[in-house]
């Protein structure tokens, strides 16, 4: 278990979903509304997972510290002013696609993967 510094409700905007999908490629996130809050689950393709509910500690499993990663990405998102979905764009070519913020030159890159401390 780890302390959850971000309330899971803060992860449930479309703007954050667009940002997190680019920064944490392959990480799936789903949620359930709960009385007084929400519960969020995260999973990566290699089997690492995390879950957290409003007012409770986060649980992490596997090689990655997914909850810590999503909190770090949420902090970045907040530092950018918590952009809304209309602030993002997508450029698609035959070779790749790129998500950008505010203008095509401001490309959002994937975050480095961090393994859990042993």
Short mmCIF file of C-alpha atoms in Angstrom, two decimals:
data_model
loop_
_atom_site.label_atom_id
_atom_site.label_comp_id
_atom_site.label_asym_id
_atom_site.label_seq_id
_atom_site.Cartn_x
_atom_site.Cartn_y
_atom_site.Cartn_z
CA UNK A 1 0.00 0.00 0.00
CA UNK A 2 1.00 3.58 -0.65
CA UNK A 3 -0.61 6.87 0.27
CA UNK A 4 -2.86 8.22 -2.44
CA UNK A 5 -2.06 11.92 -2.84
CA UNK A 6 -4.46 12.41 -5.76
CA UNK A 7 -8.17 11.83 -5.26
CA UNK A 8 -9.26 9.34 -7.94
CA UNK A 9 -12.06 11.74 -8.95
CA UNK A 10 -9.32 14.05 -10.27
CA UNK A 11 -8.39 11.45 -12.89
CA UNK A 12 -11.85 11.25 -14.45
CA UNK A 13 -11.83 14.19 -16.87
CA UNK A 14 -11.53 13.74 -20.62
CA UNK A 15 -8.61 16.17 -20.68
CA UNK A 16 -6.66 14.06 -18.19
CA UNK A 17 -7.58 10.87 -20.06
CA UNK A 18 -6.11 12.28 -23.29
CA UNK A 19 -2.93 13.43 -21.54
CA UNK A 20 -2.48 10.22 -19.54
CA UNK A 21 -3.11 8.00 -22.57
CA UNK A 22 -0.17 9.66 -24.32
CA UNK A 23 2.15 9.82 -21.30
CA UNK A 24 1.37 6.26 -20.13
CA UNK A 25 0.88 4.26 -23.36
CA UNK A 26 -0.66 0.84 -22.87
CA UNK A 27 -1.94 1.61 -19.36
CA UNK A 28 -5.67 1.02 -19.09
CA UNK A 29 -7.74 2.92 -16.56
CA UNK A 30 -11.32 2.32 -15.55
CA UNK A 31 -13.42 3.54 -12.65
CA UNK A 32 -16.57 3.16 -10.62
CA UNK A 33 -18.42 5.93 -8.85
CA UNK A 34 -18.81 5.34 -5.12
CA UNK A 35 -20.75 7.22 -2.49
CA UNK A 36 -18.65 10.31 -1.78
CA UNK A 37 -16.01 9.55 -4.38
CA UNK A 38 -14.68 7.12 -6.94
CA UNK A 39 -12.48 4.06 -7.26
CA UNK A 40 -9.92 3.77 -10.07
CA UNK A 41 -8.10 0.69 -11.36
CA UNK A 42 -4.98 0.76 -13.56
CA UNK A 43 -3.32 -2.07 -15.49
CA UNK A 44 -0.43 -2.30 -17.93
CA UNK A 45 0.08 -4.98 -20.61
CA UNK A 46 2.75 -6.76 -18.53
CA UNK A 47 0.42 -7.36 -15.59
CA UNK A 48 1.28 -4.54 -13.20
CA UNK A 49 -1.82 -3.04 -11.62
CA UNK A 50 -2.95 -0.46 -9.08
CA UNK A 51 -6.17 0.63 -7.47
CA UNK A 52 -7.23 3.51 -5.25
CA UNK A 53 -10.49 4.84 -3.84
CA UNK A 54 -11.34 8.28 -2.51
CA UNK A 55 -10.07 8.58 1.05
CA UNK A 56 -8.17 5.29 1.00
CA UNK A 57 -4.59 4.15 0.38
CA UNK A 58 -3.54 2.97 -3.08
CA UNK A 59 -2.59 -0.65 -3.76
CA UNK A 60 0.11 -1.50 -6.32
CA UNK A 61 0.99 -4.88 -7.78
CA UNK A 62 3.73 -6.03 -10.14
CA UNK A 63 6.93 -4.55 -11.51
CA UNK A 64 5.64 -0.99 -12.04
CA UNK A 65 4.52 1.58 -9.51
CA UNK A 66 1.46 2.47 -11.57
CA UNK A 67 -0.28 4.57 -8.94
CA UNK A 68 2.85 6.62 -8.37
CA UNK A 69 3.26 7.02 -12.13
CA UNK A 70 -0.33 8.20 -12.62
CA UNK A 71 0.06 10.66 -9.74
CA UNK A 72 3.25 12.05 -11.31
CA UNK A 73 1.47 12.40 -14.68
CA UNK A 74 -1.49 14.06 -12.94
CA UNK A 75 0.90 16.55 -11.31
CA UNK A 76 2.31 17.36 -14.77
CA UNK A 77 -1.22 17.79 -16.12
CA UNK A 78 -2.14 20.14 -13.26
CA UNK A 79 1.07 22.14 -13.84
CA UNK A 80 -0.05 22.60 -17.46
CA UNK A 81 -3.26 24.19 -16.18
CA UNK A 82 -5.43 21.04 -16.40
CA UNK A 83 -6.16 21.47 -20.12
CA UNK A 84 -9.56 20.45 -21.42
CA UNK A 85 -10.13 17.99 -24.27
CA UNK A 86 -10.47 20.84 -26.82
CA UNK A 87 -6.86 21.88 -26.05
CA UNK A 88 -5.45 18.64 -27.49
CA UNK A 89 -4.90 17.71 -31.11
CA UNK A 90 -3.80 14.68 -33.06
CA UNK A 91 -1.58 14.50 -36.12
CA UNK A 92 -1.76 11.22 -38.04
CA UNK A 93 0.65 10.16 -40.78
CA UNK A 94 1.28 6.83 -42.50
CA UNK A 95 4.11 6.15 -40.02
CA UNK A 96 2.75 7.35 -36.66
CA UNK A 97 0.38 9.51 -34.73
CA UNK A 98 1.24 12.29 -32.33
CA UNK A 99 -0.86 13.93 -29.64
CA UNK A 100 -0.15 17.59 -29.07
CA UNK A 101 -1.25 20.34 -26.70
CA UNK A 102 -2.44 23.74 -28.01
CA UNK A 103 -0.46 23.55 -31.28
CA UNK A 104 1.16 20.79 -33.38
CA UNK A 105 4.71 21.74 -32.39
CA UNK A 106 3.98 20.98 -28.70
CA UNK A 107 4.04 17.18 -28.94
CA UNK A 108 3.36 15.13 -25.82
CA UNK A 109 5.87 12.30 -25.42
CA UNK A 110 5.48 9.06 -23.43
CA UNK A 111 6.80 9.19 -19.86
CA UNK A 112 9.69 6.90 -18.89
CA UNK A 113 8.53 3.63 -17.29
CA UNK A 114 9.47 3.31 -13.64
CA UNK A 115 9.74 0.00 -11.87
CA UNK A 116 8.59 -0.48 -8.31
CA UNK A 117 11.19 -0.21 -5.55
CA UNK A 118 12.10 -3.61 -4.20
#
